[in-house]
Amino acid sequence: MTTPAFEDSPPAADRVSAYDERHLATYLRLLDADAEGADWREVVAVVFGIDPALEPRRARQVHQSHLARARWMTESGYRQLLEP
């Protein structure tokens, strides 16, 4: 599975963005890993290809910000996907 190019933080907007649409599968992977209790360091290495030992701050930022956006998508963003 190829992960689309990503930013260190997804756009913080009240609307679903093109970035969000490109990363829906990534968001699902993050939510699944979180639900399973996976170690965030392993997740960021597998999902984003970032070595948390070499880039600990960036790895944490990427993981936390994308997981937060994934949660936002499940709480309110998904409604926008259902709009005509």
Short mmCIF file of N, CA and C in Angstrom, two decimals:
data_model
loop_
_atom_site.label_atom_id
_atom_site.label_comp_id
_atom_site.label_asym_id
_atom_site.label_seq_id
_atom_site.Cartn_x
_atom_site.Cartn_y
_atom_site.Cartn_z
N MET A 1 0.85 -1.18 0.00
CA MET A 1 0.00 0.00 0.00
C MET A 1 0.89 1.23 0.00
N THR A 2 0.63 2.15 -0.90
CA THR A 2 1.39 3.37 -1.00
C THR A 2 0.67 4.48 -0.24
N THR A 3 1.39 5.17 0.60
CA THR A 3 0.82 6.30 1.33
C THR A 3 1.03 7.56 0.51
N PRO A 4 -0.05 8.35 0.29
CA PRO A 4 0.13 9.60 -0.43
C PRO A 4 1.08 10.52 0.33
N ALA A 5 1.70 11.46 -0.39
CA ALA A 5 2.59 12.42 0.25
C ALA A 5 1.83 13.11 1.38
N PHE A 6 2.51 13.36 2.48
CA PHE A 6 1.85 13.95 3.63
C PHE A 6 2.65 15.13 4.16
N GLU A 7 1.93 15.99 4.87
CA GLU A 7 2.52 17.12 5.58
C GLU A 7 2.78 16.67 7.01
N ASP A 8 3.56 17.44 7.74
CA ASP A 8 3.79 17.09 9.14
C ASP A 8 2.52 17.22 9.97
N SER A 9 1.62 18.11 9.55
CA SER A 9 0.31 18.27 10.19
C SER A 9 -0.72 18.43 9.09
N PRO A 10 -1.86 17.77 9.23
CA PRO A 10 -2.91 17.97 8.23
C PRO A 10 -3.51 19.36 8.39
N PRO A 11 -4.19 19.86 7.38
CA PRO A 11 -4.82 21.17 7.50
C PRO A 11 -5.83 21.18 8.65
N ALA A 12 -5.79 22.22 9.43
CA ALA A 12 -6.75 22.36 10.53
C ALA A 12 -7.88 23.25 10.04
N ALA A 13 -8.88 22.64 9.47
CA ALA A 13 -10.02 23.38 8.93
C ALA A 13 -11.30 22.73 9.41
N ASP A 14 -12.37 23.50 9.34
CA ASP A 14 -13.67 22.98 9.74
C ASP A 14 -14.37 22.26 8.60
N ARG A 15 -13.72 22.15 7.48
CA ARG A 15 -14.24 21.45 6.32
C ARG A 15 -13.28 20.34 5.92
N VAL A 16 -13.82 19.30 5.34
CA VAL A 16 -12.98 18.24 4.81
C VAL A 16 -12.23 18.81 3.62
N SER A 17 -10.94 18.60 3.60
CA SER A 17 -10.10 19.14 2.54
C SER A 17 -9.72 18.04 1.54
N ALA A 18 -9.14 18.47 0.45
CA ALA A 18 -8.61 17.51 -0.52
C ALA A 18 -7.55 16.64 0.14
N TYR A 19 -6.78 17.22 1.05
CA TYR A 19 -5.77 16.47 1.80
C TYR A 19 -6.44 15.34 2.59
N ASP A 20 -7.53 15.68 3.27
CA ASP A 20 -8.26 14.65 4.03
C ASP A 20 -8.75 13.53 3.12
N GLU A 21 -9.30 13.91 1.99
CA GLU A 21 -9.81 12.91 1.06
C GLU A 21 -8.71 11.98 0.57
N ARG A 22 -7.53 12.54 0.31
CA ARG A 22 -6.40 11.71 -0.13
C ARG A 22 -5.90 10.78 0.98
N HIS A 23 -6.14 11.16 2.23
CA HIS A 23 -5.59 10.41 3.36
C HIS A 23 -6.63 9.62 4.16
N LEU A 24 -7.80 9.39 3.58
CA LEU A 24 -8.82 8.63 4.30
C LEU A 24 -8.30 7.25 4.72
N ALA A 25 -7.60 6.58 3.84
CA ALA A 25 -7.06 5.25 4.19
C ALA A 25 -6.02 5.37 5.29
N THR A 26 -5.23 6.41 5.25
CA THR A 26 -4.22 6.64 6.31
C THR A 26 -4.93 6.87 7.64
N TYR A 27 -5.96 7.68 7.63
CA TYR A 27 -6.72 7.94 8.86
C TYR A 27 -7.30 6.64 9.42
N LEU A 28 -7.83 5.81 8.55
CA LEU A 28 -8.39 4.53 9.02
C LEU A 28 -7.31 3.65 9.62
N ARG A 29 -6.15 3.63 9.01
CA ARG A 29 -5.04 2.83 9.54
C ARG A 29 -4.64 3.33 10.93
N LEU A 30 -4.60 4.65 11.10
CA LEU A 30 -4.25 5.22 12.40
C LEU A 30 -5.30 4.88 13.45
N LEU A 31 -6.56 4.99 13.09
CA LEU A 31 -7.63 4.68 14.04
C LEU A 31 -7.62 3.20 14.42
N ASP A 32 -7.40 2.33 13.45
CA ASP A 32 -7.32 0.89 13.73
C ASP A 32 -6.15 0.59 14.66
N ALA A 33 -5.00 1.16 14.37
CA ALA A 33 -3.82 0.92 15.20
C ALA A 33 -4.05 1.43 16.62
N ASP A 34 -4.67 2.59 16.75
CA ASP A 34 -4.95 3.15 18.06
C ASP A 34 -5.92 2.25 18.83
N ALA A 35 -6.94 1.78 18.16
CA ALA A 35 -7.93 0.90 18.81
C ALA A 35 -7.29 -0.41 19.28
N GLU A 36 -6.28 -0.86 18.56
CA GLU A 36 -5.59 -2.09 18.92
C GLU A 36 -4.51 -1.87 19.97
N GLY A 37 -4.26 -0.60 20.31
CA GLY A 37 -3.25 -0.30 21.33
C GLY A 37 -1.83 -0.38 20.81
N ALA A 38 -1.66 -0.22 19.50
CA ALA A 38 -0.32 -0.30 18.90
C ALA A 38 0.55 0.86 19.41
N ASP A 39 1.82 0.60 19.53
CA ASP A 39 2.79 1.63 19.93
C ASP A 39 2.88 2.67 18.82
N TRP A 40 2.72 3.94 19.18
CA TRP A 40 2.71 5.01 18.18
C TRP A 40 4.00 5.04 17.37
N ARG A 41 5.12 4.65 17.97
CA ARG A 41 6.40 4.66 17.26
C ARG A 41 6.40 3.65 16.11
N GLU A 42 5.83 2.50 16.35
CA GLU A 42 5.72 1.50 15.29
C GLU A 42 4.77 1.98 14.20
N VAL A 43 3.67 2.59 14.63
CA VAL A 43 2.67 3.08 13.68
C VAL A 43 3.26 4.14 12.77
N VAL A 44 3.96 5.10 13.33
CA VAL A 44 4.52 6.19 12.52
C VAL A 44 5.60 5.66 11.57
N ALA A 45 6.30 4.65 11.99
CA ALA A 45 7.31 4.06 11.10
C ALA A 45 6.65 3.32 9.94
N VAL A 46 5.61 2.57 10.23
CA VAL A 46 4.93 1.78 9.19
C VAL A 46 4.08 2.66 8.28
N VAL A 47 3.28 3.53 8.86
CA VAL A 47 2.31 4.30 8.09
C VAL A 47 2.96 5.47 7.35
N PHE A 48 3.90 6.16 8.02
CA PHE A 48 4.49 7.36 7.43
C PHE A 48 5.94 7.18 7.00
N GLY A 49 6.56 6.08 7.37
CA GLY A 49 7.95 5.86 6.98
C GLY A 49 8.93 6.75 7.71
N ILE A 50 8.58 7.19 8.91
CA ILE A 50 9.46 8.05 9.71
C ILE A 50 10.07 7.21 10.82
N ASP A 51 11.37 7.32 10.98
CA ASP A 51 12.06 6.62 12.06
C ASP A 51 11.98 7.49 13.31
N PRO A 52 11.21 7.07 14.32
CA PRO A 52 11.05 7.89 15.52
C PRO A 52 12.33 8.02 16.35
N ALA A 53 13.28 7.11 16.14
CA ALA A 53 14.56 7.23 16.85
C ALA A 53 15.41 8.35 16.26
N LEU A 54 15.29 8.56 14.95
CA LEU A 54 16.06 9.60 14.28
C LEU A 54 15.38 10.97 14.32
N GLU A 55 14.05 10.97 14.28
CA GLU A 55 13.28 12.21 14.27
C GLU A 55 12.15 12.13 15.30
N PRO A 56 12.48 12.09 16.58
CA PRO A 56 11.44 11.87 17.59
C PRO A 56 10.36 12.95 17.64
N ARG A 57 10.74 14.21 17.58
CA ARG A 57 9.74 15.28 17.65
C ARG A 57 8.83 15.28 16.43
N ARG A 58 9.44 15.17 15.27
CA ARG A 58 8.65 15.16 14.04
C ARG A 58 7.74 13.94 14.00
N ALA A 59 8.27 12.80 14.37
CA ALA A 59 7.47 11.57 14.36
C ALA A 59 6.25 11.71 15.27
N ARG A 60 6.46 12.25 16.45
CA ARG A 60 5.36 12.43 17.40
C ARG A 60 4.33 13.42 16.86
N GLN A 61 4.82 14.53 16.29
CA GLN A 61 3.94 15.54 15.72
C GLN A 61 3.09 14.97 14.59
N VAL A 62 3.73 14.26 13.68
CA VAL A 62 3.01 13.68 12.55
C VAL A 62 1.94 12.71 13.05
N HIS A 63 2.32 11.84 13.97
CA HIS A 63 1.37 10.86 14.48
C HIS A 63 0.22 11.54 15.21
N GLN A 64 0.52 12.40 16.15
CA GLN A 64 -0.53 13.04 16.95
C GLN A 64 -1.48 13.89 16.10
N SER A 65 -0.92 14.67 15.20
CA SER A 65 -1.77 15.57 14.41
C SER A 65 -2.66 14.79 13.45
N HIS A 66 -2.14 13.75 12.84
CA HIS A 66 -2.95 12.97 11.91
C HIS A 66 -3.98 12.12 12.65
N LEU A 67 -3.62 11.60 13.80
CA LEU A 67 -4.60 10.84 14.59
C LEU A 67 -5.72 11.76 15.07
N ALA A 68 -5.37 12.97 15.47
CA ALA A 68 -6.40 13.93 15.88
C ALA A 68 -7.33 14.26 14.72
N ARG A 69 -6.77 14.44 13.54
CA ARG A 69 -7.59 14.72 12.37
C ARG A 69 -8.46 13.52 12.01
N ALA A 70 -7.92 12.33 12.16
CA ALA A 70 -8.71 11.12 11.90
C ALA A 70 -9.89 11.05 12.87
N ARG A 71 -9.66 11.40 14.11
CA ARG A 71 -10.76 11.40 15.09
C ARG A 71 -11.79 12.46 14.74
N TRP A 72 -11.33 13.63 14.30
CA TRP A 72 -12.26 14.68 13.88
C TRP A 72 -13.13 14.18 12.73
N MET A 73 -12.51 13.46 11.81
CA MET A 73 -13.27 12.92 10.68
C MET A 73 -14.38 11.99 11.16
N THR A 74 -14.12 11.19 12.19
CA THR A 74 -15.14 10.26 12.69
C THR A 74 -16.22 10.97 13.48
N GLU A 75 -15.90 12.13 14.04
CA GLU A 75 -16.86 12.86 14.87
C GLU A 75 -17.72 13.84 14.08
N SER A 76 -17.14 14.52 13.12
CA SER A 76 -17.93 15.50 12.38
C SER A 76 -17.59 15.58 10.89
N GLY A 77 -16.36 15.37 10.54
CA GLY A 77 -15.96 15.50 9.14
C GLY A 77 -16.68 14.56 8.21
N TYR A 78 -17.00 13.37 8.69
CA TYR A 78 -17.65 12.38 7.83
C TYR A 78 -18.97 12.88 7.27
N ARG A 79 -19.66 13.73 8.02
CA ARG A 79 -20.95 14.26 7.57
C ARG A 79 -20.81 15.01 6.25
N GLN A 80 -19.68 15.70 6.12
CA GLN A 80 -19.43 16.47 4.90
C GLN A 80 -19.23 15.54 3.70
N LEU A 81 -18.70 14.36 3.94
CA LEU A 81 -18.54 13.40 2.86
C LEU A 81 -19.87 12.88 2.34
N LEU A 82 -20.88 12.95 3.20
CA LEU A 82 -22.21 12.46 2.83
C LEU A 82 -23.08 13.52 2.17
N GLU A 83 -22.62 14.77 2.21
CA GLU A 83 -23.38 15.86 1.59
C GLU A 83 -23.35 15.72 0.07
N PRO A 84 -24.45 16.17 -0.58
CA PRO A 84 -24.48 16.12 -2.06
C PRO A 84 -23.45 17.07 -2.67
#
